[in-house]
Coordinates of N, CA and C in Angstrom, one line a residue:
Chain A
X1 N 15.8 9.6 10.1 CA 16.2 9.1 8.9 C 15.2 9.6 7.7
X2 N 15.6 9.8 6.4 CA 14.7 10.1 5.4 C 14.0 9.0 5.1
X3 N 12.8 9.3 4.7 CA 12.0 8.1 4.1 C 12.0 8.0 2.7
X4 N 11.0 7.4 2.1 CA 10.9 7.4 0.5 C 10.6 8.8 0.1
X5 N 11.3 9.4 -0.8 CA 11.2 10.7 -1.4 C 10.5 10.6 -2.8
X6 N 9.4 11.1 -3.2 CA 8.9 11.3 -4.4 C 8.8 12.5 -4.9
X7 N 8.9 12.8 -6.3 CA 8.8 14.0 -6.9 C 8.3 13.8 -8.3
X8 N 7.5 14.9 -8.6 CA 6.9 15.9 -8.0 C 5.7 15.4 -7.1
X9 N 5.3 16.3 -6.2 CA 3.9 15.9 -5.3 C 2.9 15.9 -6.1
X10 N 2.8 16.9 -7.2 CA 1.6 17.2 -7.8 C 2.0 17.5 -9.3
X11 N 1.3 16.9 -10.2 CA 1.6 17.1 -11.7 C 0.3 17.1 -12.5
X12 N 0.2 18.2 -13.2 CA -0.8 18.6 -14.0 C -0.4 18.6 -15.5
X13 N -0.8 18.0 -16.4 CA -0.3 18.1 -17.8 C -1.4 17.7 -18.8
X14 N -1.1 18.1 -19.9 CA -2.0 17.9 -20.9 C -1.9 16.6 -21.6
X15 N -3.0 16.0 -22.1 CA -2.9 14.7 -22.8 C -2.0 14.6 -23.9
X16 N -1.2 13.4 -23.9 CA -0.3 13.5 -24.9 C 1.1 13.7 -24.6
X17 N 1.2 14.5 -23.5 CA 2.6 14.8 -23.1 C 3.2 13.7 -22.3
X18 N 4.6 13.6 -22.1 CA 5.3 12.8 -21.4 C 5.5 13.2 -20.0
X19 N 5.2 12.2 -19.2 CA 5.3 12.4 -17.7 C 6.3 11.5 -17.1
X20 N 7.1 12.1 -16.2 CA 8.2 11.3 -15.5 C 7.9 11.5 -14.0
X21 N 7.9 10.4 -13.2 CA 7.7 10.4 -11.9 C 9.0 9.8 -11.2
X22 N 9.4 10.5 -10.1 CA 10.7 10.2 -9.6 C 10.6 9.6 -8.2
X23 N 11.6 8.7 -7.8 CA 11.6 8.1 -6.5 C 13.0 7.9 -6.1
X24 N 13.2 8.1 -4.7 CA 14.4 7.8 -4.1 C 14.0 6.9 -2.8
X25 N 14.5 5.8 -3.0 CA 14.2 4.8 -1.8 C 15.0 5.1 -0.5
X26 N 14.6 4.4 0.5 CA 15.3 4.5 1.8 C 16.6 3.8 1.5
X27 N 17.7 4.5 1.9 CA 19.0 3.9 1.6 C 19.1 2.5 2.4
X28 N 19.8 1.6 1.6 CA 19.8 0.2 2.2 C 18.6 -0.7 1.9
X29 N 17.6 -0.1 1.3 CA 16.6 -0.9 0.9 C 16.8 -1.6 -0.4
X30 N 16.6 -2.9 -0.6 CA 16.8 -3.6 -1.8 C 15.7 -3.8 -2.7
X31 N 14.5 -3.5 -2.3 CA 13.3 -3.7 -3.0 C 12.5 -2.3 -3.2
X32 N 12.1 -2.0 -4.5 CA 11.6 -0.8 -4.7 C 10.2 -1.2 -5.5
X33 N 9.1 -0.6 -5.2 CA 7.8 -0.9 -5.6 C 7.2 0.5 -6.3
X34 N 6.4 0.3 -7.3 CA 5.6 1.4 -7.8 C 4.1 0.9 -7.8
X35 N 3.3 1.7 -7.2 CA 1.9 1.4 -7.1 C 1.0 2.7 -7.7
X36 N -0.2 2.3 -8.1 CA -1.1 3.3 -8.6 C -2.4 3.2 -7.7
X37 N -2.9 4.3 -7.3 CA -4.2 4.4 -6.6 C -5.2 5.1 -7.3
X38 N -6.3 4.4 -7.5 CA -7.4 5.2 -8.1 C -8.7 4.8 -7.2
X39 N -9.7 5.5 -7.4 CA -11.0 5.3 -6.7 C -11.6 3.8 -7.1
X40 N -11.5 3.7 -8.5 CA -12.2 2.6 -9.0 C -11.4 1.2 -8.7
X41 N -10.1 1.2 -8.8 CA -9.3 0.0 -8.7 C -8.5 -0.1 -7.4
X42 N -8.5 1.0 -6.6 CA -7.8 1.0 -5.4 C -6.3 0.9 -5.7
X43 N -5.5 0.3 -4.8 CA -4.1 0.3 -4.8 C -3.7 -0.9 -5.7
X44 N -2.9 -0.6 -6.7 CA -2.5 -1.8 -7.5 C -0.9 -1.6 -7.8
X45 N -0.3 -2.9 -7.7 CA 1.1 -2.8 -8.0 C 1.4 -2.8 -9.4
X46 N 2.2 -1.9 -9.8 CA 2.6 -1.8 -11.2 C 3.8 -2.6 -11.5
X47 N 4.9 -2.4 -10.8 CA 6.2 -3.1 -11.0 C 6.9 -3.0 -9.8
X48 N 7.9 -4.1 -9.5 CA 8.8 -3.9 -8.5 C 10.2 -4.4 -8.9
X49 N 11.3 -3.8 -8.2 CA 12.6 -4.0 -8.5 C 13.3 -4.7 -7.3
X50 N 14.2 -5.5 -7.6 CA 15.2 -6.1 -6.5 C 16.5 -5.9 -6.9
X51 N 17.3 -5.0 -6.0 CA 18.7 -4.8 -6.4 C 18.8 -4.3 -7.9
X52 N 17.9 -3.2 -8.0 CA 17.8 -2.5 -9.3 C 17.3 -3.2 -10.5
X53 N 17.0 -4.6 -10.4 CA 16.5 -5.4 -11.5 C 15.0 -5.6 -11.5
X54 N 14.3 -5.2 -12.6 CA 12.8 -5.4 -12.6 C 12.5 -6.8 -12.4
X55 N 11.6 -7.2 -11.4 CA 11.2 -8.6 -11.1 C 9.8 -8.9 -11.7
X56 N 9.0 -8.1 -11.5 CA 7.7 -8.3 -11.9 C 7.0 -7.1 -12.5
X57 N 6.8 -7.0 -13.8 CA 6.1 -5.8 -14.3 C 4.6 -6.2 -14.9
X58 N 4.2 -7.1 -14.3 CA 2.8 -7.5 -14.9 C 1.7 -6.7 -14.6
X59 N 1.9 -5.9 -13.7 CA 1.0 -4.8 -13.4 C 0.9 -3.6 -14.2
X60 N 2.0 -3.4 -15.0 CA 2.2 -2.2 -15.8 C 1.0 -2.3 -16.9
X61 N 0.1 -1.3 -17.1 CA -1.1 -1.4 -17.8 C -0.8 -1.4 -19.2
X62 N 0.1 -0.7 -19.9 CA 0.3 -1.0 -21.3 C 1.7 -0.4 -21.7
X63 N 2.1 -0.4 -22.9 CA 3.4 0.0 -23.4 C 3.6 1.4 -23.1
X64 N 2.8 2.1 -22.8 CA 2.9 3.7 -22.6 C 3.7 3.9 -21.3
X65 N 3.7 2.8 -20.5 CA 4.3 2.8 -19.1 C 5.6 2.2 -19.1
X66 N 6.6 2.7 -18.6 CA 7.9 2.2 -18.4 C 8.6 2.7 -17.2
X67 N 9.3 1.8 -16.4 CA 10.0 2.2 -15.3 C 11.6 1.7 -15.4
X68 N 12.3 2.5 -14.7 CA 13.7 2.3 -14.7 C 14.3 2.4 -13.3
X69 N 15.4 1.7 -13.0 CA 16.1 2.0 -11.9 C 17.6 1.8 -12.1
X70 N 18.1 3.0 -12.5 CA 19.5 3.0 -13.0 C 20.5 2.8 -11.9
X71 N 20.2 3.0 -10.6 CA 21.0 2.7 -9.4 C 20.1 2.6 -8.2
X72 N 20.9 2.2 -7.1 CA 20.1 1.8 -5.9 C 19.4 3.0 -5.1
X73 N 19.7 4.3 -5.7 CA 19.0 5.3 -5.0 C 18.1 6.1 -5.9
X74 N 17.7 5.5 -7.0 CA 16.9 6.3 -7.9 C 16.0 5.4 -8.9
X75 N 14.8 5.8 -8.9 CA 14.0 5.0 -9.9 C 12.9 6.0 -10.5
X76 N 12.6 5.8 -11.9 CA 11.6 6.6 -12.5 C 10.5 5.7 -13.2
X77 N 9.3 6.3 -13.1 CA 8.1 5.8 -13.8 C 7.8 6.8 -14.9
X78 N 7.7 6.3 -16.2 CA 7.5 7.3 -17.2 C 6.1 6.8 -18.0
X79 N 5.4 7.8 -18.4 CA 4.3 7.6 -19.2 C 4.3 8.4 -20.4
X80 N 4.2 7.7 -21.5 CA 4.4 8.5 -22.8 C 3.7 7.6 -24.0
X81 N 2.7 8.3 -24.5 CA 2.0 9.5 -24.2 C 1.0 9.3 -23.0
X82 N 0.7 10.4 -22.4 CA -0.1 10.3 -21.2 C -1.5 10.5 -21.7
X83 N -2.6 9.9 -21.0 CA -4.0 9.8 -21.2 C -4.8 10.2 -20.0
X84 N -5.9 10.9 -20.2 CA -6.6 11.3 -18.9 C -6.9 10.1 -18.0
X85 N -7.1 8.8 -18.5 CA -7.3 7.7 -17.6 C -6.1 7.4 -16.9
X86 N -5.0 7.9 -17.1 CA -3.9 7.8 -16.1 C -3.8 8.6 -14.9
X87 N -4.7 9.5 -14.8 CA -4.8 10.4 -13.6 C -5.1 9.4 -12.5
X88 N -4.2 9.7 -11.4 CA -4.1 8.7 -10.2 C -3.2 9.3 -9.2
X89 N -3.1 8.7 -8.2 CA -2.1 8.9 -7.1 C -1.0 7.8 -7.4
X90 N 0.2 8.0 -7.7 CA 1.3 7.0 -7.8 C 2.2 7.0 -6.7
X91 N 2.3 5.9 -6.0 CA 3.2 5.7 -4.9 C 4.5 5.0 -5.2
X92 N 5.5 5.2 -4.6 CA 6.8 4.5 -4.7 C 7.0 3.9 -3.1
X93 N 7.5 2.8 -3.0 CA 7.6 2.2 -1.7 C 8.9 1.4 -1.8
X94 N 9.6 1.3 -0.7 CA 10.8 0.4 -0.6 C 10.7 -0.6 0.6
X95 N 11.5 -1.6 0.6 CA 11.7 -2.4 1.8 C 13.0 -3.1 1.7
X96 N 13.5 -3.5 3.0 CA 14.7 -4.0 3.0 C 14.7 -5.5 2.5
X97 N 15.9 -6.0 2.4 CA 16.0 -7.4 2.0 C 15.3 -8.5 2.8
X98 N 15.6 -9.7 2.7 CA 15.1 -10.8 3.5 C 13.6 -11.0 3.4
X99 N 13.0 -10.8 2.3 CA 11.7 -11.4 2.0 C 10.4 -10.6 2.2
X100 N 9.3 -11.2 2.0 CA 8.0 -10.4 1.8 C 7.5 -10.0 3.2
X101 N 8.0 -10.5 4.3 CA 7.6 -10.1 5.5 C 8.0 -8.7 6.0
X102 N 8.8 -8.2 5.3 CA 9.3 -6.8 5.6 C 8.3 -5.8 5.1
X103 N 7.9 -5.0 6.0 CA 6.9 -3.8 5.7 C 7.5 -3.0 4.5
X104 N 6.6 -2.6 3.7 CA 7.0 -1.6 2.7 C 6.7 -0.2 3.3
X105 N 7.7 0.6 2.9 CA 7.6 2.1 3.4 C 7.3 2.9 2.3
X106 N 6.2 3.7 2.3 CA 5.8 4.4 1.1 C 6.1 5.8 1.2
X107 N 6.4 6.5 0.1 CA 6.6 7.8 -0.2 C 5.1 8.5 -0.1
X108 N 5.2 9.9 -0.1 CA 3.9 10.6 0.0 C 3.1 10.6 -1.4
X109 N 3.7 10.1 -2.5 CA 2.8 9.9 -3.6 C 3.0 11.1 -4.4
X110 N 2.6 10.8 -5.7 CA 2.6 12.0 -6.7 C 1.1 11.9 -7.3
X111 N 0.4 13.0 -7.1 CA -1.0 13.1 -7.7 C -0.9 13.6 -9.1
X112 N -1.2 12.8 -9.9 CA -1.2 13.1 -11.3 C -2.4 13.3 -12.0
X113 N -2.5 14.5 -12.7 CA -4.0 14.8 -13.4 C -3.5 15.1 -14.8
X114 N -4.2 14.3 -15.7 CA -4.0 14.5 -17.1 C -5.2 15.1 -17.7
X115 N -5.1 16.3 -18.2 CA -6.2 17.0 -18.8 C -6.6 16.7 -20.3
Chain B
X1 N -6.1 -18.1 -5.9 CA -6.1 -16.6 -5.9 C -5.9 -16.0 -4.6
X2 N -5.3 -15.0 -4.5 CA -5.0 -14.2 -3.3 C -5.9 -13.0 -3.3
X3 N -6.7 -12.7 -2.2 CA -7.7 -11.7 -2.3 C -7.7 -11.1 -0.7
X4 N -8.1 -9.8 -0.7 CA -8.2 -9.2 0.6 C -9.6 -8.3 0.4
X5 N -10.5 -8.8 1.4 CA -11.8 -8.0 1.3 C -12.0 -7.2 2.6
X6 N -12.2 -6.0 2.4 CA -12.7 -5.1 3.4 C -14.2 -4.7 3.2
X7 N -15.0 -5.4 3.8 CA -16.5 -5.2 3.4 C -17.1 -3.8 3.8
X8 N -16.5 -3.1 4.8 CA -17.0 -1.8 5.2 C -16.2 -0.8 4.3
X9 N -17.1 -0.2 3.7 CA -16.5 0.9 2.7 C -16.2 2.2 3.6
X10 N -17.2 2.5 4.4 CA -17.2 3.7 5.3 C -17.8 3.4 6.6
X11 N -17.2 3.9 7.8 CA -17.7 3.8 9.1 C -17.7 5.3 9.6
X12 N -18.7 5.6 10.3 CA -18.7 6.9 11.0 C -18.9 6.7 12.4
X13 N -18.1 7.3 13.4 CA -18.4 7.1 14.7 C -18.2 8.4 15.4
X14 N -18.6 8.5 16.6 CA -18.4 9.7 17.4 C -17.2 9.4 18.3
X15 N -16.5 10.5 18.6 CA -15.2 10.4 19.4 C -15.5 9.5 20.6
X16 N -14.6 8.8 21.0 CA -14.5 8.0 22.2 C -15.2 6.7 22.0
X17 N -16.0 6.5 21.0 CA -16.5 5.1 20.8 C -15.3 4.2 20.3
X18 N -15.6 2.9 20.4 CA -14.8 1.8 20.0 C -15.2 1.4 18.5
X19 N -14.2 1.2 17.8 CA -14.6 0.7 16.3 C -13.7 -0.4 15.9
X20 N -14.3 -1.3 15.1 CA -13.6 -2.5 14.6 C -13.7 -2.4 13.1
X21 N -12.6 -2.5 12.4 CA -12.4 -2.7 11.0 C -12.1 -4.1 10.6
X22 N -13.0 -4.6 9.7 CA -12.8 -6.0 9.3 C -12.0 -6.2 8.2
X23 N -11.3 -7.3 8.2 CA -10.4 -7.8 7.0 C -10.5 -9.2 6.9
X24 N -10.9 -9.8 5.7 CA -11.0 -11.1 5.4 C -10.0 -11.4 4.2
X25 N -9.2 -12.5 4.4 CA -8.3 -12.7 3.2 C -8.5 -14.1 2.7
X26 N -7.9 -14.3 1.5 CA -7.9 -15.6 0.9 C -6.5 -15.9 0.3
X27 N -6.1 -16.9 0.6 CA -4.7 -17.3 0.1 C -4.7 -19.0 0.2
X28 N -3.9 -19.5 -0.7 CA -3.5 -21.0 -0.6 C -2.3 -21.2 0.0
X29 N -1.4 -20.1 0.2 CA -0.2 -20.3 0.9 C -0.4 -20.5 2.3
X30 N 0.6 -21.4 2.9 CA 0.6 -21.8 4.4 C 1.4 -20.7 5.1
X31 N 2.3 -20.0 4.4 CA 3.1 -19.0 5.0 C 2.7 -17.6 4.3
X32 N 2.3 -16.7 5.0 CA 2.0 -15.5 4.4 C 2.2 -14.3 5.5
X33 N 1.9 -13.2 5.1 CA 2.1 -11.9 6.1 C 0.8 -11.0 5.8
X34 N 0.4 -10.4 6.9 CA -0.8 -9.5 6.9 C -0.3 -8.2 7.3
X35 N -0.8 -7.2 6.8 CA -0.5 -5.8 7.3 C -1.7 -5.0 7.4
X36 N -1.6 -3.9 8.1 CA -2.4 -2.8 8.1 C -1.7 -1.5 7.8
X37 N -2.4 -0.7 7.0 CA -1.7 0.6 6.7 C -2.8 1.7 7.0
X38 N -2.4 2.8 7.3 CA -3.3 4.0 7.5 C -3.0 5.1 6.4
X39 N -4.1 5.6 5.8 CA -3.9 6.8 4.9 C -4.7 8.0 5.4
X40 N -4.0 8.9 6.0 CA -4.8 10.0 6.6 C -5.2 11.0 5.3
X41 N -5.9 11.9 5.8 CA -6.3 12.9 4.7 C -5.2 13.6 3.8
X42 N -4.1 13.7 4.5 CA -3.0 14.2 3.7 C -2.4 13.3 2.6
X43 N -2.8 12.0 2.6 CA -2.4 11.2 1.5 C -1.4 10.0 1.7
X44 N -0.5 10.3 2.5 CA 0.6 9.3 2.7 C 0.1 7.9 3.2
X45 N 0.8 6.9 3.0 CA 0.5 5.6 3.5 C 1.4 5.3 4.8
X46 N 0.9 4.9 5.8 CA 1.7 4.7 7.0 C 1.5 3.3 7.5
X47 N 2.7 2.7 7.6 CA 2.7 1.2 8.0 C 2.2 1.2 9.6
X48 N 1.2 0.2 9.9 CA 0.8 0.2 11.4 C 1.3 -1.1 12.0
X49 N 1.0 -2.2 11.3 CA 1.4 -3.5 11.9 C 1.6 -4.6 10.7
X50 N 2.4 -5.6 11.2 CA 2.6 -6.8 10.4 C 2.4 -8.1 11.3
X51 N 1.8 -9.0 10.6 CA 1.6 -10.3 11.3 C 1.9 -11.5 10.4
X52 N 2.7 -12.5 10.9 CA 2.9 -13.6 10.0 C 1.9 -14.7 10.4
X53 N 1.8 -15.8 9.4 CA 0.7 -16.6 9.5 C 0.8 -17.6 10.6
X54 N 2.1 -17.6 11.2 CA 2.2 -18.7 12.3 C 2.1 -18.0 13.6
X55 N 1.8 -16.7 13.7 CA 1.7 -16.1 14.9 C 0.2 -15.6 15.2
X56 N -0.6 -16.4 15.9 CA -2.0 -15.9 16.0 C -2.3 -15.1 17.3
X57 N -1.1 -14.7 17.9 CA -1.4 -14.0 19.1 C -1.9 -12.6 18.8
X58 N -2.9 -12.2 19.5 CA -3.4 -10.8 19.3 C -2.4 -9.8 19.8
X59 N -2.5 -8.7 19.2 CA -1.5 -7.4 19.6 C -2.3 -6.3 20.0
X60 N -1.7 -5.7 21.0 CA -2.2 -4.4 21.4 C -1.1 -3.3 21.5
X61 N -1.4 -2.1 20.9 CA -0.5 -1.0 20.9 C -1.3 0.2 21.2
X62 N -1.2 0.6 22.4 CA -2.0 1.8 22.9 C -3.5 1.6 22.7
X63 N -4.1 2.4 21.9 CA -5.5 2.3 21.7 C -5.9 1.3 20.4
X64 N -4.8 0.8 19.8 CA -5.0 0.1 18.8 C -4.7 -1.5 19.2
X65 N -5.6 -2.4 18.6 CA -5.5 -3.8 18.7 C -5.8 -4.6 17.6
X66 N -5.3 -5.8 17.4 CA -5.4 -6.6 16.1 C -5.7 -8.0 16.7
X67 N -6.8 -8.6 16.0 CA -7.3 -9.9 16.2 C -7.0 -10.6 15.0
X68 N -6.0 -11.6 15.0 CA -5.8 -12.5 13.8 C -6.4 -13.9 14.2
X69 N -7.3 -14.4 13.2 CA -7.8 -15.7 13.4 C -7.8 -16.4 12.2
X70 N -6.9 -17.3 12.1 CA -6.6 -18.2 11.0 C -7.9 -19.0 10.6
X71 N -8.6 -19.4 11.6 CA -9.8 -20.3 11.3 C -10.9 -19.6 10.5
X72 N -10.9 -18.3 10.7 CA -12.0 -17.6 9.8 C -11.3 -16.7 8.8
X73 N -9.8 -16.8 8.5 CA -9.2 -16.0 7.8 C -9.4 -14.5 7.8
X74 N -9.3 -14.0 9.1 CA -9.7 -12.7 9.4 C -8.5 -12.0 10.2
X75 N -8.3 -10.7 10.0 CA -7.3 -10.0 10.7 C -7.9 -8.6 11.0
X76 N -8.7 -8.6 12.0 CA -9.5 -7.4 12.3 C -8.8 -6.3 13.2
X77 N -9.2 -5.1 13.1 CA -8.3 -4.0 13.6 C -9.4 -3.2 14.5
X78 N -9.1 -3.0 15.8 CA -9.9 -2.3 16.7 C -9.3 -1.1 17.3
X79 N -10.0 0.0 17.3 CA -9.5 1.3 17.9 C -10.4 1.6 19.1
X80 N -9.8 1.5 20.1 CA -10.5 1.9 21.4 C -10.6 3.4 21.6
X81 N -11.7 3.8 22.1 CA -11.8 5.3 22.5 C -11.3 6.2 21.3
X82 N -11.9 6.0 20.2 CA -11.5 6.7 19.0 C -11.3 8.2 19.1
X83 N -10.5 8.8 18.4 CA -10.1 10.2 18.4 C -10.3 10.8 16.9
X84 N -10.5 12.0 16.8 CA -10.7 12.7 15.5 C -9.5 12.5 14.7
X85 N -8.3 12.4 15.3 CA -7.1 12.1 14.5 C -7.0 10.8 13.9
X86 N -7.9 9.9 14.3 CA -7.9 8.5 13.6 C -8.7 8.4 12.4
X87 N -9.2 9.7 12.0 CA -10.0 9.7 10.7 C -9.0 9.4 9.6
X88 N -9.4 8.4 8.8 CA -8.3 8.0 7.8 C -9.0 6.9 6.9
X89 N -8.2 6.6 5.9 CA -8.6 5.2 5.2 C -7.7 4.2 5.6
X90 N -8.2 3.0 6.1 CA -7.3 2.0 6.6 C -7.3 0.9 5.5
X91 N -6.2 0.3 5.2 CA -6.0 -0.7 4.3 C -5.4 -2.0 5.0
X92 N -6.0 -3.0 4.7 CA -5.5 -4.4 5.1 C -4.8 -5.0 3.8
X93 N -3.7 -5.7 4.0 CA -2.9 -6.1 2.8 C -2.4 -7.4 3.2
X94 N -2.1 -8.3 2.2 CA -1.6 -9.7 2.2 C -0.3 -9.7 1.4
X95 N 0.7 -10.5 1.9 CA 1.9 -10.7 1.1 C 2.2 -12.1 1.2
X96 N 2.4 -12.8 -0.1 CA 2.7 -14.2 0.0 C 4.2 -14.4 0.2
X97 N 4.6 -15.6 0.6 CA 6.0 -15.9 0.7 C 6.7 -16.3 -0.3
X98 N 6.2 -17.1 -1.3 CA 6.9 -17.6 -2.4 C 6.5 -16.8 -3.7
X99 N 6.8 -17.3 -4.8 CA 6.3 -16.7 -6.1 C 6.9 -15.3 -6.2
X100 N 6.0 -14.4 -6.4 CA 6.2 -12.9 -6.6 C 6.5 -12.4 -5.3
X101 N 7.7 -12.6 -4.8 CA 8.0 -12.3 -3.3 C 7.9 -10.8 -3.2
X102 N 7.2 -10.4 -2.0 CA 7.2 -9.0 -1.7 C 5.8 -8.3 -2.3
X103 N 5.0 -8.9 -3.1 CA 4.0 -8.2 -3.6 C 2.9 -8.2 -2.6
X104 N 2.5 -6.8 -2.3 CA 1.4 -6.6 -1.3 C 0.1 -6.5 -2.2
X105 N -0.9 -7.3 -1.6 CA -2.3 -7.3 -2.2 C -3.1 -6.5 -1.2
X106 N -3.6 -5.4 -1.7 CA -4.5 -4.5 -0.9 C -5.9 -4.7 -0.8
X107 N -6.6 -4.6 0.2 CA -8.0 -4.5 0.1 C -8.5 -3.1 -0.3
X108 N -9.7 -3.0 -0.4 CA -10.2 -1.5 -1.0 C -10.2 -0.4 -0.1
X109 N -10.0 -0.8 1.3 CA -9.9 0.1 2.3 C -11.1 0.5 2.9
X110 N -11.1 0.9 4.1 CA -12.3 1.3 5.0 C -12.1 2.8 5.4
X111 N -12.9 3.7 4.9 CA -12.8 5.1 5.4 C -13.5 5.3 6.8
X112 N -12.6 5.7 7.7 CA -13.2 5.8 9.1 C -13.3 7.4 9.3
X113 N -14.4 7.8 9.7 CA -14.6 9.2 10.1 C -14.9 9.2 11.6
X114 N -14.3 10.0 12.4 CA -14.5 10.2 13.7 C -14.9 11.6 14.0
X115 N -16.2 11.8 14.4 CA -16.8 13.1 14.6 C -16.5 13.5 16.2
X116 N -16.2 14.8 16.2 CA -16.1 15.3 17.7 C -17.3 15.3 18.5

C-alpha cells in the first residue's frame, strides 16, 4: 500500500519567493497533519484537518503560511513570501478516523532551504 | 500543560550493548496515548509503538521493549543487543484524548549512535 506521499523532497529557493509543498495522504485516512521540524524547536504541529476541514491552525507561525485541503487526497502548505527562517523539514502525516489513539503515518518530508 | 521530556540528547553505544531511551511526560488527562517514532538518517519518521494510558503492560517486540509506568509518568524504550541499523533519532510523543484531538506532542528526541 502507498504511504503518505510528499513532494518535492527538496526545495531550494530564494527569499521572497512563493513555496508550495504538497501531500497525498493514505487513502481512507480522515486526518491530515502538517508538521515542521527544526533543530531549535524540534517537531511542531502547524495545522491539521479532519475530513478536509481545518480543525486547529494555532501552530501556523504567521500569515505568510497557509494550508488547504481541497479534497480527501490532496493538501498543500504554502509560504508566501518565504524567509530564510522558514528553512526546515516539513512533514505531512495522516491517520484514520476514530480518535487520537490512531498512530500518525508520516511522509518522507520536504527539506526546504530558503536562501 | 502537556509536555514530553527526553532528557538524553545523544547516546553512543557499541554494537551488542543494551540501551534504554528515557521518556517522561506530563498531562492532566486521565486518558491519553503514548508513542515512539524512529527517524533514521534518511529522514523519514517511522511509527514503532502506541500505548494507551489504561494499559500498563510492558511490551516486547524482538529486540525492542517498552516499559510504561504511570506512577512515574515514564514510557522508556529499551533496545537489547543494539545493532548499527538502530542508529537513528528516537522520538517519544503524547496524544491527548479530548480537546485538540489527534495532536501529537513530541519530545526533542534522543540521537542514538551504535558503533560497530
